[in-house]
Amino acid sequence: MVQQTAGGNAAFHNFHNDYAHIEDPNERRRLALAEIDKAPFGWYHVRAVVVAGVGFFTDAYDIFAINLASQMLGIVYWYGTSHKGVIPSNSDTAIKVATSGGTVIGQVGFGYLADVVGRKKMYGLELIIIIVATLAQALTSASPSMSVVGLLVFWRVIMGIGIGGDYPLSSIITSEFATTKWRGAMMGSVFAMQGIGQFVASIIALICAAGFKNSLKTAKSAATCGGVCRLAVDKSWRVVIGFGAVPGCVALYYRLTIPETPRYTFDVSRDVVKAGSDIKAYVAGKAEGHPDEVLRAQTYQAETQQLEIPKASWADFIHHYGQWRHGKVLLGTAGSWFFLDVAFYGLGLNNSIVLAAIGYSGGSNVYHVLYNTAVGNLILVCAGAIPGYWVTVALVDTVGRKPIQIMGFVMLTILFVIIGFAYHKLNGHALLALYVLAQFFFNFGPNATTFIVPGECFPTRYRSTSHGLSAASGKLGAIIAQVVFGPLRTRGAKPGATGAAASPWLNHVMEIFALFMLCGIFTSLLIPETKRKTLEQLAGEVPGTPEYDPVSSGHRGSATGVPPHHKGSSDGSREEMPAESNTEKMV
């Protein structure tokens, strides 16, 4: 009888213990995973979504808050200079791109490590990094030897690493604990917390503006905001940035006390005794567990020889993705995310023009400027982004991931063609309508599905790494949008130009984005439809299904590649059968 493992809380049930009495590890694996896949939707799933979603709330808050805070930073640190209280464009870009740069590192690094050392050991660490870096930013100030831009760039790179780690970890942990029927909705709900994070960032900025109203009204513009006005703005940006650490602190306990996912325990770790001891020790506040080494060695050896799933290794990784049937899926998820994020982040180049169109740009004093910026962004988030997220949640498990993604790219291609080629013929209200529609179809479309699909369509042993690579590809697109297309829109602008004259190439940039959306349609054709399919079926482990791959699943016991007990069956049940083992571990 296999020793039970400790760990588990109200948000994450420990399914492993329910089948610890069954000797055959393959049968125990099948039954435990079937229990997860077929579980009726309940409060357990809601709690799991909230715990993972709080991380994405924090991620979006921290990324979006800097857009609101950079205006305040200009007033505080460039007051009395030739910039007249406005942050220089190169400094603004450096601060914002720093987050994306760190995110790429975090997505690849945490994604890889979650496959090597386990989901549990990494989950919560990324949130600690975000919390520390967020508080450090809020306490940052310039000194004779250090510029505030350099310090913020440093801490935002660190914060970006934590945010990047949250992408693969939250996705795959939610995926591996979710019921098959509503897995897409659960993962979509986690991702939809980004919209709530953007909403709350605007609310906090609005509260700060209202709280310091009297002080802010003493200055007519950023150039004259000195004394009490400058002090109020300095306090405001620190509150706006620092508040991002609060929700992370709330979710930290639940993240640190989750059990290892059963799929990882069975398919990658294969060391049930050690995993259970470590979880029990961590809950008790100890650094690591110290199990009976004899029992641990006996159990590990027995299960390693009996489990059918191949071990992770660099050779297996290269062989797996070297096959077109698997490599094209990674190309499809990474390529789609890349093309998406170029335009998704690039659409923000229109923000100032759209805000001016709805009357929320500028003001008669600093209070009105900050108030209008916060309210304007609230309107934009509520009008397009938030509805798009939740329509995806409602339909993703019935319509499917692939149709939603392709439909989104098609609609975005059309919208960017209209914005680009008819730009100079559109008035402000027409541009506003197109902007809101674009935001809606980003989120009821590829922005949500590019997050969901990579968490489902890869085998457990490479699921986190593959999701991290796909997400990092997207963030590279975001960096290109900010570094290349941001300056490109001002090409040919005359010094001191304002409004549309300050961005003479913006229409051409929108036309280029239309091409990126068109490319996204073709990469989307490479991904599989994952709706209502188990993760094992999508990984090619279930005989009798279109996805079945006997090599990838370790079923190499007969000439046909299908174990004798699998022939004529498509239910995924299996008997114990020794698998060929790989000795080259993926470390």
XYZ file of C-alpha atoms in Angstrom:
587
model
C 0.000 0.000 0.000
C 1.351 3.413 -0.964
C 1.991 5.944 1.781
C -0.440 8.864 1.827
C 0.737 12.401 1.196
C -0.021 15.456 3.298
C -1.024 18.870 2.082
C -4.209 20.318 0.737
C -6.548 23.038 1.878
C -9.978 24.449 1.197
C -8.961 25.526 -2.286
C -6.974 22.495 -3.408
C -8.144 18.965 -2.557
C -5.507 16.218 -2.208
C -6.859 13.652 -4.719
C -3.812 11.391 -4.413
C -4.802 10.030 -1.020
C -8.201 8.810 -2.291
C -6.480 6.021 -4.260
C -3.374 5.373 -2.179
C -4.597 1.814 -1.366
C -4.306 0.627 -5.009
C -0.977 -1.044 -5.754
C -0.737 -0.576 -9.546
C 0.475 3.018 -10.084
C -0.982 3.195 -13.617
C -4.442 2.183 -12.421
C -4.146 4.528 -9.427
C -3.141 7.319 -11.784
C -6.067 6.645 -14.115
C -8.640 6.560 -11.302
C -7.290 9.655 -9.526
C -7.209 11.698 -12.723
C -10.675 10.496 -13.722
C -11.919 11.701 -10.335
C -10.591 15.176 -11.064
C -11.828 15.199 -14.660
C -15.377 14.114 -13.821
C -15.861 16.026 -10.568
C -19.033 18.172 -10.577
C -18.393 21.901 -10.493
C -18.493 23.179 -6.910
C -17.157 25.702 -4.438
C -13.819 23.891 -4.477
C -13.368 24.983 -8.081
C -14.456 28.542 -7.298
C -11.912 28.819 -4.497
C -9.167 27.423 -6.725
C -9.984 30.009 -9.409
C -9.933 32.847 -6.876
C -6.540 31.805 -5.454
C -4.987 31.644 -8.922
C -6.942 34.675 -10.147
C -5.661 36.966 -7.408
C -2.214 36.581 -8.929
C -3.451 37.741 -12.318
C -5.340 40.572 -10.650
C -2.029 41.673 -9.128
C -0.167 41.232 -12.428
C -2.602 43.381 -14.387
C -2.813 45.963 -11.612
C 0.960 46.400 -11.487
C 1.324 46.611 -15.276
C -1.600 49.006 -15.729
C -0.848 51.163 -12.667
C 2.441 52.408 -14.131
C 0.489 53.986 -17.015
C -1.331 56.095 -14.432
C 1.694 56.647 -12.213
C 4.105 57.764 -14.976
C 2.130 60.989 -15.379
C 2.587 61.614 -11.650
C 6.299 60.732 -11.804
C 6.798 63.471 -14.383
C 5.286 66.060 -12.044
C 7.382 64.945 -9.064
C 10.806 64.383 -10.656
C 10.777 66.685 -13.696
C 9.218 69.721 -12.039
C 11.286 72.840 -12.576
C 13.210 71.334 -15.508
C 13.032 71.925 -19.235
C 10.511 69.063 -19.429
C 8.033 71.149 -17.383
C 6.686 68.330 -15.232
C 6.333 65.781 -18.040
C 8.311 62.528 -17.948
C 10.635 62.209 -20.992
C 9.429 59.644 -23.527
C 12.647 57.573 -23.308
C 12.348 57.333 -19.510
C 8.659 56.456 -19.765
C 9.372 53.729 -22.316
C 12.277 52.311 -20.270
C 10.127 51.979 -17.139
C 7.301 50.246 -19.024
C 9.490 47.962 -21.160
C 11.441 46.874 -18.071
C 8.383 44.980 -16.854
C 7.999 43.135 -20.159
C 11.710 42.273 -20.189
C 11.506 40.777 -16.714
C 8.299 38.969 -17.639
C 10.054 37.107 -20.482
C 12.713 35.886 -18.035
C 10.080 34.824 -15.502
C 7.911 32.995 -18.010
C 10.757 30.898 -19.373
C 12.540 30.419 -16.029
C 9.529 29.599 -13.840
C 7.964 27.566 -16.640
C 11.042 25.361 -16.886
C 11.536 25.077 -13.127
C 7.905 24.099 -12.519
C 8.479 21.078 -14.762
C 11.800 20.212 -13.125
C 11.222 20.751 -9.390
C 7.425 20.793 -9.266
C 4.497 23.185 -9.350
C 4.131 23.375 -5.576
C 7.730 24.375 -4.911
C 7.511 27.288 -7.355
C 3.936 28.426 -6.667
C 3.913 31.324 -4.244
C 7.561 32.201 -4.878
C 6.583 34.350 -7.862
C 3.988 36.126 -5.703
C 6.610 36.857 -3.034
C 8.839 38.400 -5.724
C 5.935 40.572 -6.942
C 5.060 41.721 -3.412
C 8.656 42.630 -2.501
C 9.355 44.407 -5.794
C 6.054 46.308 -5.634
C 6.723 47.598 -2.128
C 10.310 48.470 -3.128
C 9.009 50.583 -6.018
C 6.622 52.425 -3.723
C 9.546 53.299 -1.419
C 11.921 54.294 -4.241
C 13.354 57.799 -4.437
C 16.160 59.541 -6.291
C 19.493 60.359 -4.683
C 22.671 62.180 -5.792
C 24.123 58.892 -7.062
C 20.972 57.160 -8.351
C 18.218 58.287 -10.685
C 14.635 57.349 -9.934
C 14.296 55.926 -13.450
C 17.197 53.514 -12.909
C 15.798 52.336 -9.590
C 12.296 51.860 -10.989
C 13.640 50.005 -14.012
C 15.570 47.650 -11.707
C 12.611 46.879 -9.465
C 10.200 46.557 -12.379
C 12.477 43.985 -14.010
C 12.412 42.024 -10.736
C 8.637 42.447 -10.503
C 8.337 41.372 -14.135
C 10.138 38.117 -13.327
C 7.481 37.381 -10.700
C 4.644 38.366 -13.046
C 6.131 36.169 -15.760
C 6.270 33.207 -13.397
C 2.583 33.591 -12.634
C 1.571 32.943 -16.265
C 2.582 29.271 -16.612
C 2.068 28.383 -12.937
C -1.490 29.723 -12.549
C -2.506 28.332 -15.921
C -1.244 24.783 -15.484
C -2.197 24.431 -11.812
C -5.751 25.532 -12.598
C -5.771 23.238 -15.634
C -4.466 20.211 -13.739
C -6.972 20.612 -10.898
C -9.959 21.522 -13.122
C -12.892 19.382 -14.167
C -12.797 18.619 -17.901
C -16.291 19.979 -18.574
C -15.565 23.477 -17.247
C -11.778 23.656 -17.511
C -11.881 26.452 -20.096
C -14.225 28.569 -17.987
C -12.041 28.093 -14.916
C -8.863 29.075 -16.747
C -10.695 31.934 -18.467
C -11.933 33.215 -15.102
C -8.373 33.274 -13.779
C -7.267 35.289 -16.809
C -10.334 37.563 -16.613
C -9.057 38.880 -13.300
C -6.720 41.012 -15.418
C -9.692 43.185 -16.309
C -10.598 43.570 -12.646
C -6.980 44.500 -11.884
C -7.042 47.272 -14.498
C -10.372 48.485 -13.125
C -9.111 48.643 -9.534
C -5.906 50.463 -10.584
C -8.046 53.233 -12.067
C -10.237 53.279 -8.942
C -7.208 53.707 -6.643
C -5.876 56.528 -8.858
C -9.310 58.151 -8.721
C -9.434 57.851 -4.916
C -5.977 59.458 -4.635
C -7.028 62.351 -6.886
C -10.170 62.916 -4.809
C -8.301 62.573 -1.517
C -5.730 65.247 -2.428
C -8.224 67.406 -4.327
C -7.558 70.663 -2.490
C -3.779 70.371 -2.814
C -3.946 69.426 -6.489
C -6.218 72.346 -7.326
C -3.483 74.816 -6.327
C -1.624 74.251 -9.613
C -2.960 74.978 -13.102
C -0.616 72.554 -14.847
C 2.157 70.040 -14.267
C 4.751 72.757 -14.861
C 3.465 74.799 -11.893
C 2.735 71.888 -9.518
C 5.115 72.696 -6.668
C 4.809 72.789 -2.889
C 1.737 71.010 -1.511
C 0.634 69.973 -4.999
C 3.913 68.192 -5.710
C 3.844 66.574 -2.262
C 0.315 65.289 -2.892
C 1.291 63.843 -6.284
C 4.369 62.167 -4.750
C 2.170 60.471 -2.155
C -0.371 59.495 -4.815
C 1.942 57.582 -7.143
C 3.384 55.633 -4.212
C -0.112 54.635 -3.055
C -1.176 53.659 -6.587
C 1.895 51.443 -7.076
C 2.094 50.091 -3.500
C -1.541 48.961 -3.318
C -0.676 46.245 -5.823
C 0.989 44.256 -3.029
C -2.192 44.010 -0.924
C -4.160 41.319 -2.825
C -0.992 39.279 -3.266
C -0.514 39.086 0.492
C -4.068 37.750 0.874
C -3.530 34.874 -1.583
C -0.001 33.981 -0.494
C -0.979 31.476 2.220
C -3.182 29.444 -0.111
C -0.507 29.334 -2.784
C 2.170 28.166 -0.378
C 0.002 25.386 1.073
C -1.293 23.738 -2.093
C -0.433 20.068 -2.586
C 1.545 19.018 -5.634
C -0.772 18.383 -8.572
C -1.538 14.646 -8.973
C -0.474 14.768 -12.617
C 2.975 16.034 -11.692
C 3.311 13.527 -8.822
C 2.507 10.614 -11.128
C 4.133 11.681 -14.394
C 7.248 13.614 -13.412
C 8.130 13.362 -9.730
C 7.369 9.631 -9.241
C 8.582 10.096 -5.675
C 5.327 10.065 -3.735
C 6.829 9.559 -0.293
C 9.261 12.472 -0.538
C 6.634 14.755 -2.074
C 4.177 13.994 0.726
C 6.807 14.517 3.405
C 7.866 17.869 1.957
C 4.280 19.122 1.771
C 3.617 18.063 5.375
C 6.817 19.724 6.539
C 6.079 22.946 4.699
C 2.589 23.194 6.196
C 4.229 22.677 9.594
C 6.655 25.521 8.875
C 9.759 23.386 8.317
C 12.200 23.750 5.424
C 11.807 20.200 4.092
C 10.567 16.767 5.093
C 12.708 13.819 6.187
C 10.858 10.636 5.201
C 11.918 7.051 5.874
C 14.648 6.691 3.252
C 14.189 2.910 2.932
C 10.449 3.210 2.254
C 11.103 6.136 -0.061
C 13.685 4.221 -2.096
C 11.502 1.092 -2.330
C 8.411 3.016 -3.457
C 10.362 5.157 -5.892
C 12.035 2.183 -7.573
C 8.801 0.205 -7.872
C 6.764 3.047 -9.359
C 9.508 4.271 -11.678
C 9.640 0.857 -13.342
C 5.855 0.445 -13.604
C 4.663 3.845 -14.793
C 4.153 3.974 -18.552
C 4.677 7.710 -19.075
C 8.226 8.507 -20.315
C 10.543 10.487 -18.097
C 11.363 14.066 -19.004
C 14.762 14.586 -20.605
C 16.345 16.915 -23.103
C 16.539 14.071 -25.614
C 12.838 13.298 -25.143
C 11.948 17.009 -25.306
C 13.779 17.471 -28.618
C 12.360 14.234 -30.021
C 8.832 15.131 -28.908
C 8.773 18.593 -30.467
C 10.881 17.443 -33.397
C 7.784 15.644 -34.645
C 5.598 17.994 -36.705
C 2.390 16.810 -35.023
C 3.703 18.127 -31.690
C 6.043 20.887 -32.878
C 3.305 22.601 -34.866
C 1.209 22.953 -31.700
C 4.026 24.794 -29.901
C 4.566 26.914 -33.018
C 0.847 27.670 -33.111
C 0.564 28.701 -29.447
C 3.798 30.744 -29.435
C 3.192 32.344 -32.828
C -0.405 33.299 -32.057
C 0.593 34.871 -28.741
C 3.413 36.812 -30.423
C 1.224 38.279 -33.161
C -1.505 39.070 -30.641
C 0.653 40.978 -28.168
C 2.256 43.219 -30.805
C -1.142 44.714 -31.604
C -2.614 44.330 -28.098
C 0.042 46.549 -26.555
C 0.266 48.705 -29.658
C -3.429 49.599 -29.486
C -2.588 51.540 -26.339
C -0.824 54.078 -28.574
C -4.314 55.419 -29.318
C -5.234 55.952 -25.666
C -4.539 59.687 -25.459
C -6.479 60.362 -28.669
C -9.432 58.219 -27.571
C -9.521 59.883 -24.145
C -9.557 63.295 -25.832
C -12.456 62.148 -28.014
C -14.625 61.346 -24.990
C -13.658 64.515 -23.141
C -11.350 62.970 -20.568
C -8.025 64.473 -21.569
C -6.358 67.428 -19.868
C -8.074 69.815 -17.477
C -8.044 73.290 -15.953
C -5.776 72.188 -13.067
C -3.741 69.186 -11.939
C -6.702 67.715 -10.066
C -8.843 67.675 -13.194
C -5.971 66.208 -15.255
C -5.455 63.270 -12.874
C -9.208 62.842 -12.325
C -9.952 62.760 -16.049
C -7.134 60.284 -16.725
C -8.457 57.872 -14.078
C -12.116 58.148 -15.102
C -11.282 57.934 -18.815
C -9.356 54.714 -18.330
C -12.197 53.336 -16.182
C -14.609 53.941 -19.048
C -12.342 52.251 -21.602
C -11.772 49.189 -19.402
C -15.460 48.766 -18.586
C -16.641 49.390 -22.142
C -14.498 46.832 -23.947
C -12.033 44.792 -21.919
C -14.108 43.466 -18.994
C -17.151 42.391 -21.101
C -14.838 40.607 -23.546
C -13.155 38.588 -20.790
C -16.420 37.322 -19.314
C -18.101 36.545 -22.638
C -15.134 34.247 -23.247
C -15.675 32.596 -19.857
C -19.347 32.027 -20.716
C -18.765 30.530 -24.176
C -15.298 28.940 -24.213
C -16.519 25.483 -23.127
C -19.435 25.422 -25.571
C -18.182 27.280 -28.647
C -14.598 26.093 -28.183
C -11.164 27.713 -27.944
C -10.107 27.504 -31.587
C -13.280 29.076 -33.113
C -13.131 31.953 -30.616
C -9.442 32.584 -31.342
C -9.822 32.537 -35.136
C -12.976 34.671 -34.966
C -11.143 37.186 -32.784
C -8.182 37.458 -35.152
C -10.531 37.880 -38.156
C -12.490 40.679 -36.454
C -9.288 42.395 -35.293
C -7.833 42.242 -38.805
C -10.938 44.017 -40.116
C -10.940 46.603 -37.312
C -7.243 47.475 -37.733
C -7.683 47.783 -41.514
C -10.502 50.276 -40.914
C -8.570 52.214 -38.247
C -5.407 52.302 -40.382
C -6.710 53.073 -43.857
C -9.562 55.377 -42.788
C -7.708 56.993 -39.887
C -7.776 60.577 -41.188
C -11.455 60.313 -42.118
C -12.572 59.115 -38.675
C -13.786 61.554 -36.044
C -13.101 61.009 -32.362
C -16.353 59.180 -31.658
C -15.835 56.746 -34.561
C -12.317 56.023 -33.318
C -13.712 55.456 -29.823
C -16.214 52.911 -31.146
C -13.538 51.049 -33.090
C -11.203 51.126 -30.072
C -13.855 49.620 -27.779
C -14.715 46.947 -30.359
C -11.030 46.069 -30.694
C -10.695 45.741 -26.924
C -13.780 43.519 -26.841
C -12.549 41.169 -29.580
C -9.057 41.034 -28.093
C -10.530 39.600 -24.902
C -13.409 37.683 -26.488
C -10.790 36.233 -28.745
C -7.050 35.521 -28.786
C -6.031 37.381 -25.617
C -7.920 34.823 -23.518
C -7.500 31.706 -25.662
C -3.731 32.103 -26.101
C -3.526 31.790 -22.312
C -5.923 28.847 -22.030
C -4.789 26.503 -24.826
C -1.060 26.190 -23.865
C -2.145 25.075 -20.386
C -4.057 22.147 -21.870
C -2.522 20.799 -25.078
C 0.963 19.695 -23.935
C 2.026 16.573 -21.952
C 2.400 17.028 -18.202
C 6.172 16.645 -18.215
C 6.578 19.650 -20.578
C 3.326 21.541 -19.986
C 4.769 24.350 -17.872
C 7.872 24.826 -20.033
C 5.771 24.941 -23.195
C 3.325 27.438 -21.690
C 6.237 29.594 -20.533
C 7.805 29.576 -24.011
C 4.470 30.509 -25.594
C 3.872 33.332 -23.111
C 7.452 34.628 -23.491
C 6.933 34.759 -27.240
C 3.954 37.013 -26.599
C 5.900 39.345 -24.356
C 8.598 39.660 -27.019
C 5.800 40.955 -29.228
C 4.843 43.435 -26.513
C 8.438 44.694 -26.304
C 8.510 45.182 -30.079
C 5.249 47.137 -29.880
C 6.639 49.432 -27.180
C 10.211 49.851 -28.469
C 9.747 49.789 -32.258
C 6.206 50.885 -33.026
C 6.010 53.471 -30.242
C 8.771 55.671 -31.722
C 7.669 54.802 -35.291
C 4.324 56.544 -34.834
C 6.118 59.877 -34.199
C 8.177 59.632 -37.390
C 8.095 62.972 -39.204
C 6.545 64.852 -36.279
C 7.600 68.460 -35.852
C 9.082 69.558 -32.499
C 6.393 70.718 -30.104
C 3.564 69.129 -32.093
C 0.478 68.043 -30.145
C -2.569 65.884 -30.783
C -2.746 64.013 -34.089
C 0.199 66.044 -35.421
C 2.432 64.429 -32.783
C 1.781 60.961 -34.278
C 1.822 61.372 -38.074
C 2.660 57.716 -38.680
C 0.023 56.267 -36.348
C -2.260 55.271 -39.225
C 0.534 53.280 -40.866
C 1.320 51.568 -37.566
C -2.325 50.457 -37.337
C -2.062 49.063 -40.887
C 0.995 47.045 -39.844
C -0.954 45.687 -36.869
C -3.664 44.492 -39.285
C -1.001 42.366 -40.982
C 0.011 40.881 -37.623
C -3.628 39.977 -36.915
C -3.866 38.302 -40.341
C -0.778 36.213 -39.514
C -2.453 35.230 -36.233
C -5.289 33.601 -38.185
C -2.855 31.205 -39.860
C -0.947 30.300 -36.684
C -4.284 29.612 -34.986
C -4.930 26.861 -37.540
C -2.012 24.924 -36.025
C -3.527 24.568 -32.534
C -5.917 21.738 -31.582
C -9.428 22.170 -30.244
C -9.203 21.319 -26.544
C -12.867 21.689 -25.563
C -14.242 18.872 -23.369
C -11.152 16.674 -23.809
C -9.053 15.365 -20.922
C -5.455 16.515 -20.593
C -4.327 12.902 -21.128
C -6.240 12.683 -24.403
C -4.746 15.977 -25.589
C -1.277 14.671 -24.641
C -1.840 11.666 -26.916
C -2.098 9.049 -24.137
C -5.586 7.649 -24.812
C -5.752 4.873 -27.443
C -8.596 5.073 -29.939
C -8.605 8.874 -30.068
C -7.302 11.039 -32.951
C -4.617 12.486 -30.693
C -3.150 9.131 -29.654
C 0.661 8.872 -29.931
C 2.086 5.554 -28.655
C 5.647 6.903 -28.467
C 4.804 10.049 -26.510
C 2.579 8.085 -24.117
C 5.115 5.306 -23.549
C 2.905 2.599 -25.087
C 5.569 0.765 -27.044
C 4.886 -2.773 -25.966
C 3.627 -4.163 -29.279
C 4.219 -3.905 -33.004
C 1.286 -1.550 -33.354
C 2.457 0.641 -30.521
C -0.759 -0.045 -28.577
C -0.473 -2.214 -25.455
C -2.513 -5.429 -25.759
C -4.922 -4.371 -23.029
C -5.665 -1.148 -24.929
C -6.674 -2.692 -28.256
C -10.300 -2.111 -29.067
C -10.687 0.314 -26.171
C -10.830 4.064 -26.103
C -11.648 4.697 -22.459
C -8.051 5.277 -21.469
C -7.973 2.455 -18.902
C -4.740 0.514 -18.638
C -2.991 -2.310 -16.832
C 0.477 -2.124 -15.413
C 3.226 -2.359 -17.995
C 6.904 -1.501 -17.673
C 7.900 1.554 -19.621
C 11.271 2.257 -21.157
C 13.006 4.620 -18.824
C 15.144 7.584 -19.684
C 18.112 8.100 -17.421
C 18.941 11.552 -18.714
C 16.926 13.792 -16.458
C 15.810 17.195 -17.698
C 17.893 19.179 -15.264
